[in-house]
Every structure is written in C-alpha cells, then in structure tokens.
Amino acid sequence: MANETLEWFMVIVVLVVSISQSCVHGTPQVPCFFIFGDSLADNGNNNPLATLAKVNYSPYGIDYPGGLPTGRFTNGKTTVDILAQFLGFENPIPPFATSSRGPNIVKGLNYASGAAGIRAETGSNLGDHICLDQQLLNHQATIFRIGSILRTNRLQTLQYMKRCLYTVGMGNNDYINNYFMPQLYPTSRQYTPEQYAEVLISQYSRQILVTRKVALIGLGLIGCTPDAISKTNRTACVDELNSAAQLFNQKLVSLVDQLNTNLTDAKFIFVNSTGMSTGDPTSVGFKVLSVGCCPVNSIGQCVHSGTPCQNRNEYVFWDSFHPTEALNRITAFRTYTSIDPTDNYPMDISHLVQLDYL
Ligand SMILES: *[C@@H]1O[C@H](CO)[C@@H](O)[C@H](O)[C@H]1NC(C)=O
Ligand SMILES: *[C@@H]1O[C@H](CO)[C@@H](O)[C@H](O)[C@H]1NC(C)=O
Ligand SMILES: *[C@@H]1O[C@H](CO)[C@@H](O)[C@H](O)[C@H]1NC(C)=O
C-alpha cells in the first residue's frame, strides 16, 4: 500500500509539473470559474468583515507569491487557486469583495467566506460572514453585470454562464461552527445527526439548483483536524465528527445522482474529500499529521506574527483547521484528475469541463 501511494505521489509530481507548464499560456479549458465556499476557498472576502474568522495578517500567506497575507486561510495557495491553474487561468480567480466590477468578472469570481455555511446562522459565533444564500445573491448581481459587459440579453448571458465551471464547498462549518457547539446553537438538541444531514442537504439542494457544470465538494474528515484532536486530548481522530460528516456526504452523493437525472442540461460531480484523506500521508512525504505548523490562538488560527514551522511541506495542517499548500496541491490534483477511481463521482473535473452538450 505504501509503495502504491508513493507511486501515486510520483505520478502527481510529474503531472502537476507538466500540467502547470502546459496550461500557463493559452486559453483556459472553461471561459469562467465561479467559487462558492468557506474558509477552505476564501481568498479575502472576510477581510473587510467584523469577524474573528479572518486572516489578513502574518504568517498567513508566507508562501503565497509576494509572501504577504491575502486573506487565504493557509500558508500559500488554496485548492481552488491551484485548480484554476490546472484549468489554464493565468491569474487567480479574484474575491468578490474587491473585484465585483470590471471586465474581468466574466472569467469568474470567488464568493467564499470563512466560517460560512449552508445555514445562515452558522459561524455567527465568530462574527459576520457571507452565508451561501448571500453568496448566491452576490452571484446573481454578477450575472447581471456580465450581461452588461458582454452586451447580451438574459438568455444569451445564461448560455454563456452554462459554460462556466462552478465549485461549491459548503457544510463543514454547519458542523464545526454550529452542530458541535451545543452551548451556542440548538441544532444538536433539535436534530439527530441523521436528521441534521437531511435538513442540510434539503436546504443545499434548493440553493444549488443551477443548470451548469458544478463540482460539489464533500465534507472532509472534520474529526481529524488538530483542533478536534486537541480538544478531546486524544491522539486519534474524533469519530463522532467524522461519522456526522459521513452522513452528509452519503446524502450529497444521492443528491448528485438526483440532480443529474432531473436536470438534463446540468452536470454535477461529488468530490470525495474524505476518500482522498484516507491512506497514509507519511507515504507521500508528510511527517506531521495532527499538529498545525503555526502557533495558534484560542480559535485555532495562527497567532498574529507568530513564527511558523520551517518545513511546511512536511505538515498536513497549517493551523488547527486548515491544510497547508502542500496538501492543497495534492487535493487540487486529485480533484482535477482522479488518481483513485473513488476520488470523484461520477467523473473528475478534467472530464467535467470537456462536456460540451450542455
Ligand atoms: C486536556 O489536558 C490538559 C492538560 O493535560 C488539561 O488541562 C485539560 O483539562 C484536558 N482537557 C480535556 C477536555 O480533557
Ligand atoms: C428529482 O425529481 C424527483 C421526481 O420528480 C423529485 O422527487 C426529487 O425531489 C427531485 N430532486 C431534486 C434534487 O431536484
Ligand atoms: C469515497 O472514498 C472512499 C475511500 O476510498 C470510498 O470508500 C467511497 O466509496 C468513496 N465515495 C464515493 C461516492 O465514491
């Protein structure tokens, strides 16, 4: 098994290098890429908000080009930044907060917001955030502006939008910053984990009803973050959190099936984040698995101007919740091109973007 994983890793390294080189110049594989999500994708949307869930300070961004904080919750690039590179975009997809106007919005925008969830109240314990409904409203405003930029009527604009790739990664905070905070939120008293997953998926299914190419990113192993492990003084992952997330993921897969059956001019895929996290990270070069690289504050973010670890490529986690760029590279690669057939269902992004019957 270890050998097999090591081989994968070599394949990744070779392919990452060749893909990034082949995609630097030329036309992107889709004309536009729109991103909805939480802190795993946020690239600065929370910076102007009154919230503790923002990271526009050092050492965040230490490995990002320029070495300065941008609002990304990691040391360098996020998974969607790297995906955009694989897709052939020369520049990162900018945040809605600073780039909601101007001709470049036709190429895509990032609406993601740290601490946000499917439910509006999720993440309020940390302050303001842009919940999924508001992210979708921001996108409606964008579609309207794109129509003016392209000088197209409503129908033509929607035809253009259908060629875009969408990624939506939501739900982690509906557990971490809602259900599993019983002192602040009533949801764990109102619903069993099974019922809660159902309530979330049902709300999610009404929100994401769009006729496009959409990658729905499944929940990760939320019970294996340094935060989850340290809070319980355990050394192993917290099963209660992982099994709740698993219930959500199973229902998300069924939702993908339903949407693909019901919406003939759309294609949805499920990105198996949990599946990608199983296996032995040490076989692909990681040495520190359950402790973050930077010293953290009480909410698990790096302390201001703290000194992070030197060997950041050997850490899975950057702070108590968010992966390092090193892990994001692997996740982005496996989301773009499945290495294991279970990485994406029913296809990966490299195949999704090639569909032209929509
Ligand atoms: C974890 O361990 C620390 C120190 O050993 C202790 O102070 C703390 O109360 C423990 N927390 C829990 C949740 O058991
Ligand atoms: C798909 O269609 C079936 C049958 O009409 C319906 O029961 C189901 O709710 C639809 N699902 C979604 C997610 O639209
Ligand atoms: C996700 O990955 C796990 C581990 O490889 C696998 O057991 C599971 O079936 C996958 N889920 C889907 C929907 O493919």
XYZ file of C-alpha atoms and ligand atoms in Angstrom:
400
model
C 0.000 0.000 0.000
C 2.740 2.426 0.960
C 4.569 1.703 -2.267
C 1.441 2.191 -4.266
C 0.819 5.568 -2.634
C 4.394 6.566 -3.224
C 3.968 5.770 -6.896
C 0.873 7.944 -6.966
C 2.856 10.696 -5.428
C 5.476 10.464 -8.139
C 2.726 10.481 -10.734
C 1.283 13.581 -9.104
C 4.612 15.361 -9.069
C 5.245 14.615 -12.734
C 1.708 15.511 -13.814
C 1.491 18.634 -11.685
C 4.650 19.907 -13.305
C 3.552 19.031 -16.837
C 0.012 20.340 -16.399
C 1.148 23.600 -14.890
C 3.584 24.085 -17.740
C 1.116 23.217 -20.478
C -1.547 25.488 -19.038
C 0.427 28.619 -18.369
C -0.187 30.048 -21.815
C -3.232 29.664 -23.937
C -6.955 29.570 -23.446
C -8.434 28.202 -20.232
C -10.460 24.999 -20.559
C -13.585 26.858 -19.441
C -14.251 30.554 -20.063
C -15.193 31.156 -16.433
C -14.796 29.652 -12.965
C -17.036 30.629 -10.037
C -16.271 29.572 -6.486
C -18.630 29.274 -3.512
C -17.440 28.065 -0.162
C -15.989 28.584 3.286
C -12.514 29.277 4.648
C -11.004 26.492 2.562
C -11.659 28.665 -0.503
C -11.933 32.232 0.910
C -9.295 34.464 -0.686
C -10.062 37.742 1.042
C -13.841 38.113 1.204
C -13.805 38.184 5.007
C -11.075 40.839 5.261
C -13.500 43.790 5.462
C -15.953 41.998 7.784
C -16.297 42.265 11.548
C -15.329 38.705 12.358
C -12.661 36.720 14.125
C -12.662 34.403 11.094
C -10.274 36.457 9.020
C -6.595 36.035 8.481
C -5.263 39.170 6.783
C -2.162 39.079 8.945
C 1.205 37.367 9.028
C 2.175 34.487 8.974
C -0.790 33.662 6.659
C 0.400 33.979 3.071
C 4.071 33.444 3.878
C 4.388 31.119 0.857
C 1.932 32.955 -1.406
C 3.599 34.814 -4.325
C 4.790 38.043 -2.703
C 4.829 36.439 0.736
C 2.119 38.689 2.175
C -1.255 37.851 3.738
C -4.220 37.986 1.355
C -6.999 36.561 3.498
C -6.362 32.974 2.415
C -6.518 30.601 5.386
C -3.245 28.862 4.577
C 0.458 29.489 4.078
C 0.217 29.671 0.280
C -2.353 28.783 -2.328
C -5.742 27.250 -1.694
C -7.076 24.196 -3.506
C -9.225 26.361 -5.824
C -6.229 28.590 -6.653
C -4.362 25.511 -7.845
C -7.425 24.168 -9.662
C -7.654 27.470 -11.546
C -4.053 26.947 -12.656
C -4.831 23.419 -13.850
C -7.756 24.838 -15.814
C -5.386 27.222 -17.543
C -6.284 30.531 -15.883
C -3.277 32.806 -15.859
C -4.404 34.724 -12.779
C -6.113 33.567 -9.602
C -9.903 33.986 -9.545
C -10.319 37.234 -7.558
C -12.510 37.716 -4.463
C -15.952 39.294 -4.907
C -15.108 41.704 -2.045
C -12.552 43.627 -4.094
C -13.325 42.710 -7.701
C -17.083 42.648 -8.103
C -16.972 45.004 -11.095
C -14.795 45.388 -14.143
C -14.444 43.406 -17.354
C -12.528 40.517 -15.745
C -15.579 39.284 -13.827
C -16.605 37.423 -16.997
C -13.775 34.983 -16.150
C -15.128 34.233 -12.710
C -15.262 35.350 -9.107
C -14.692 33.804 -5.712
C -17.551 34.361 -3.221
C -16.246 32.082 -0.455
C -16.324 33.286 3.135
C -14.609 31.868 6.216
C -16.986 30.423 8.858
C -19.905 30.454 6.399
C -22.270 27.549 5.972
C -25.380 26.300 4.294
C -27.402 27.683 7.217
C -27.449 31.439 7.662
C -26.697 31.351 11.394
C -23.684 29.053 11.059
C -20.435 30.757 12.060
C -22.114 33.647 13.904
C -20.102 32.695 16.969
C -17.100 34.234 15.183
C -18.860 37.311 13.770
C -20.055 38.356 10.321
C -19.732 36.102 7.316
C -21.283 35.613 3.895
C -23.592 32.607 4.080
C -24.382 30.542 0.996
C -27.653 32.370 0.281
C -25.826 35.703 0.252
C -23.029 34.253 -1.902
C -25.713 33.232 -4.397
C -27.242 36.732 -4.314
C -23.795 38.164 -4.998
C -23.600 35.830 -7.959
C -26.985 36.988 -9.267
C -25.650 40.544 -9.225
C -22.568 39.299 -11.074
C -24.625 37.605 -13.801
C -26.470 40.864 -14.341
C -23.184 42.776 -14.669
C -21.740 40.141 -17.006
C -24.752 40.704 -19.268
C -23.895 44.399 -19.478
C -20.216 43.691 -20.119
C -20.913 41.127 -22.871
C -23.887 43.179 -24.161
C -26.005 40.036 -24.202
C -29.689 39.583 -23.417
C -30.723 37.455 -20.429
C -30.938 34.216 -22.413
C -27.580 34.734 -24.114
C -25.988 35.574 -20.775
C -27.318 32.344 -19.261
C -25.998 30.405 -22.259
C -22.586 31.887 -21.544
C -22.839 31.073 -17.832
C -23.580 27.417 -18.632
C -20.065 27.028 -19.967
C -18.578 28.088 -16.637
C -17.254 25.702 -14.014
C -18.665 26.054 -10.502
C -17.220 24.620 -7.324
C -19.251 24.663 -4.123
C -17.651 23.555 -0.876
C -20.072 24.047 1.982
C -21.162 22.261 5.125
C -18.005 21.929 7.229
C -19.000 24.903 9.371
C -22.574 23.712 9.737
C -20.943 21.058 11.896
C -17.830 22.714 13.353
C -19.386 26.144 13.982
C -22.949 25.051 14.646
C -23.986 21.457 15.417
C -20.930 20.636 17.524
C -21.211 23.869 19.534
C -24.201 22.945 21.692
C -23.567 25.785 24.136
C -24.243 28.325 21.346
C -26.526 26.555 18.859
C -29.651 24.453 19.494
C -29.338 22.230 16.394
C -27.871 19.187 18.184
C -30.886 19.199 20.519
C -33.353 19.638 17.650
C -31.932 17.019 15.296
C -30.135 13.690 15.401
C -27.017 13.626 13.170
C -29.065 11.758 10.556
C -31.880 14.344 10.635
C -29.419 17.216 10.583
C -27.676 15.863 7.482
C -31.096 15.573 5.847
C -32.079 19.138 6.775
C -28.780 20.484 5.466
C -28.937 18.547 2.197
C -32.524 19.570 1.613
C -31.638 23.256 2.048
C -28.494 22.799 -0.063
C -30.458 21.171 -2.884
C -32.727 24.211 -3.160
C -29.729 26.553 -3.131
C -27.604 24.865 -5.787
C -30.357 24.291 -8.321
C -28.471 25.676 -11.269
C -28.073 24.256 -14.741
C -24.340 24.166 -15.138
C -21.158 22.237 -14.536
C -20.904 22.039 -10.781
C -18.416 20.265 -8.539
C -19.863 19.748 -5.055
C -17.036 19.278 -2.622
C -17.814 16.753 0.088
C -17.003 17.355 3.738
C -13.531 16.453 4.897
C -12.509 14.458 7.942
C -13.592 17.180 10.374
C -12.797 14.858 13.277
C -9.135 14.684 12.278
C -8.231 18.382 12.458
C -5.651 19.376 15.073
C -8.496 21.306 16.740
C -10.751 18.277 17.073
C -7.911 16.061 18.260
C -6.516 18.530 20.795
C -9.890 19.497 22.303
C -10.554 15.968 23.366
C -6.977 15.248 24.452
C -6.922 12.312 22.135
C -4.287 11.287 19.728
C -6.679 9.780 17.215
C -9.485 11.304 15.150
C -12.857 12.041 16.750
C -15.307 9.522 15.341
C -18.415 11.451 16.322
C -17.497 14.317 13.995
C -16.353 12.097 11.149
C -19.482 9.966 11.209
C -21.743 13.042 11.181
C -19.838 14.312 8.139
C -20.125 10.902 6.531
C -23.926 11.018 6.798
C -23.877 14.349 4.990
C -21.540 13.029 2.299
C -23.689 9.969 1.615
C -26.715 12.177 1.110
C -24.686 14.511 -1.065
C -23.840 11.633 -3.380
C -27.572 10.798 -3.693
C -28.265 14.448 -4.375
C -25.714 14.424 -7.194
C -27.485 11.405 -8.693
C -30.882 13.099 -8.426
C -29.695 16.365 -9.902
C -28.025 14.604 -12.814
C -31.238 12.717 -13.507
C -33.561 15.687 -13.093
C -31.569 18.424 -14.777
C -30.664 17.331 -18.263
C -28.688 20.454 -19.088
C -26.521 20.294 -15.977
C -23.803 18.037 -14.675
C -22.920 17.698 -11.018
C -19.995 15.832 -9.547
C -19.160 14.853 -5.970
C -15.591 15.461 -4.841
C -14.697 12.752 -2.328
C -12.617 14.818 0.109
C -12.933 12.192 2.818
C -11.810 9.456 0.473
C -8.777 11.490 -0.557
C -7.820 11.865 3.107
C -7.758 8.172 3.809
C -4.465 6.404 3.345
C -1.137 7.126 4.907
C 0.061 10.727 4.410
C 3.581 9.806 5.523
C 3.970 7.765 2.341
C 3.685 10.952 0.290
C 6.241 12.858 2.313
C 4.247 14.338 5.200
C 5.780 13.964 8.627
C 3.469 15.935 10.933
C -0.169 14.938 10.674
C -2.160 16.187 13.616
C -0.470 19.374 14.791
C -0.610 22.638 12.852
C 2.523 24.378 11.557
C 1.925 27.730 13.276
C 1.296 28.537 16.956
C -2.464 29.128 17.318
C -4.847 31.285 19.344
C -7.990 30.164 21.178
C -9.994 29.813 17.945
C -7.348 27.715 16.229
C -5.958 30.385 13.894
C -2.276 31.297 13.810
C -1.391 33.963 16.390
C -0.562 37.358 14.881
C 3.050 37.464 13.664
C 3.732 34.030 15.113
C 6.698 32.104 13.778
C 5.535 29.096 11.756
C 7.411 25.851 11.261
C 10.205 25.844 8.683
C 9.425 22.534 6.983
C 5.941 23.483 5.801
C 5.893 20.817 3.086
C 6.019 18.157 5.787
C 2.888 19.386 7.584
C -0.637 18.381 6.622
C -2.102 21.267 8.634
C -1.128 24.915 8.636
C -3.253 25.981 11.629
C -5.740 23.975 13.704
C -8.294 23.662 10.871
C -6.751 24.445 7.511
C -4.384 22.383 5.386
C -1.034 23.610 4.129
C -0.498 24.463 0.475
C 1.419 21.168 0.281
C -1.775 19.232 0.990
C -3.871 21.594 -1.148
C -1.679 20.726 -4.145
C -2.486 17.056 -3.787
C -6.192 17.722 -3.203
C -6.382 20.023 -6.226
C -4.614 17.493 -8.394
C -6.869 14.623 -7.353
C -9.966 16.789 -7.819
C -8.838 17.680 -11.313
C -7.732 14.162 -12.262
C -8.787 11.186 -10.155
C -5.866 9.085 -9.041
C -8.098 6.600 -7.302
C -11.394 5.917 -9.125
C -13.300 6.888 -5.953
C -11.754 10.392 -5.803
C -14.621 11.950 -7.758
C -18.075 10.719 -8.677
C -19.178 10.161 -11.411
C -16.218 11.932 -13.063
C -13.397 14.319 -12.258
C -13.131 17.985 -13.206
C -10.847 17.331 -16.175
C -13.726 15.330 -17.717
C -16.488 17.623 -16.459
C -15.010 20.619 -18.249
C -14.825 18.683 -21.512
C -18.572 18.057 -21.651
C -19.966 20.232 -24.392
C -23.532 19.004 -24.713
C -24.819 21.339 -22.003
C -6.563 18.080 28.363
O -5.311 18.025 29.011
C -4.947 19.248 29.660
C -3.536 19.105 30.212
O -3.141 17.765 30.289
C -5.965 19.544 30.760
O -5.644 20.774 31.404
C -7.361 19.663 30.122
O -8.339 19.860 31.108
C -7.694 18.414 29.313
N -8.925 18.638 28.570
C -9.895 17.715 28.457
C -11.091 18.095 27.610
O -9.842 16.629 28.968
C -35.803 14.958 -8.749
O -37.044 14.560 -9.270
C -37.801 13.707 -8.415
C -39.028 13.237 -9.185
O -39.682 14.316 -9.768
C -38.169 14.507 -7.153
O -38.883 13.694 -6.263
C -36.876 14.972 -6.480
O -37.174 15.808 -5.366
C -36.015 15.765 -7.452
N -34.743 16.028 -6.777
C -34.100 17.186 -6.868
C -32.871 17.332 -6.059
O -34.462 18.105 -7.596
C -15.069 7.926 -1.231
O -13.833 7.308 -0.951
C -13.910 6.205 -0.062
C -12.496 5.736 0.212
O -11.804 5.487 -0.986
C -14.790 5.129 -0.679
O -14.936 4.068 0.214
C -16.169 5.717 -1.015
O -16.961 4.753 -1.679
C -15.994 6.934 -1.902
N -17.306 7.547 -2.169
C -17.804 7.608 -3.406
C -19.146 8.255 -3.531
O -17.213 7.228 -4.387
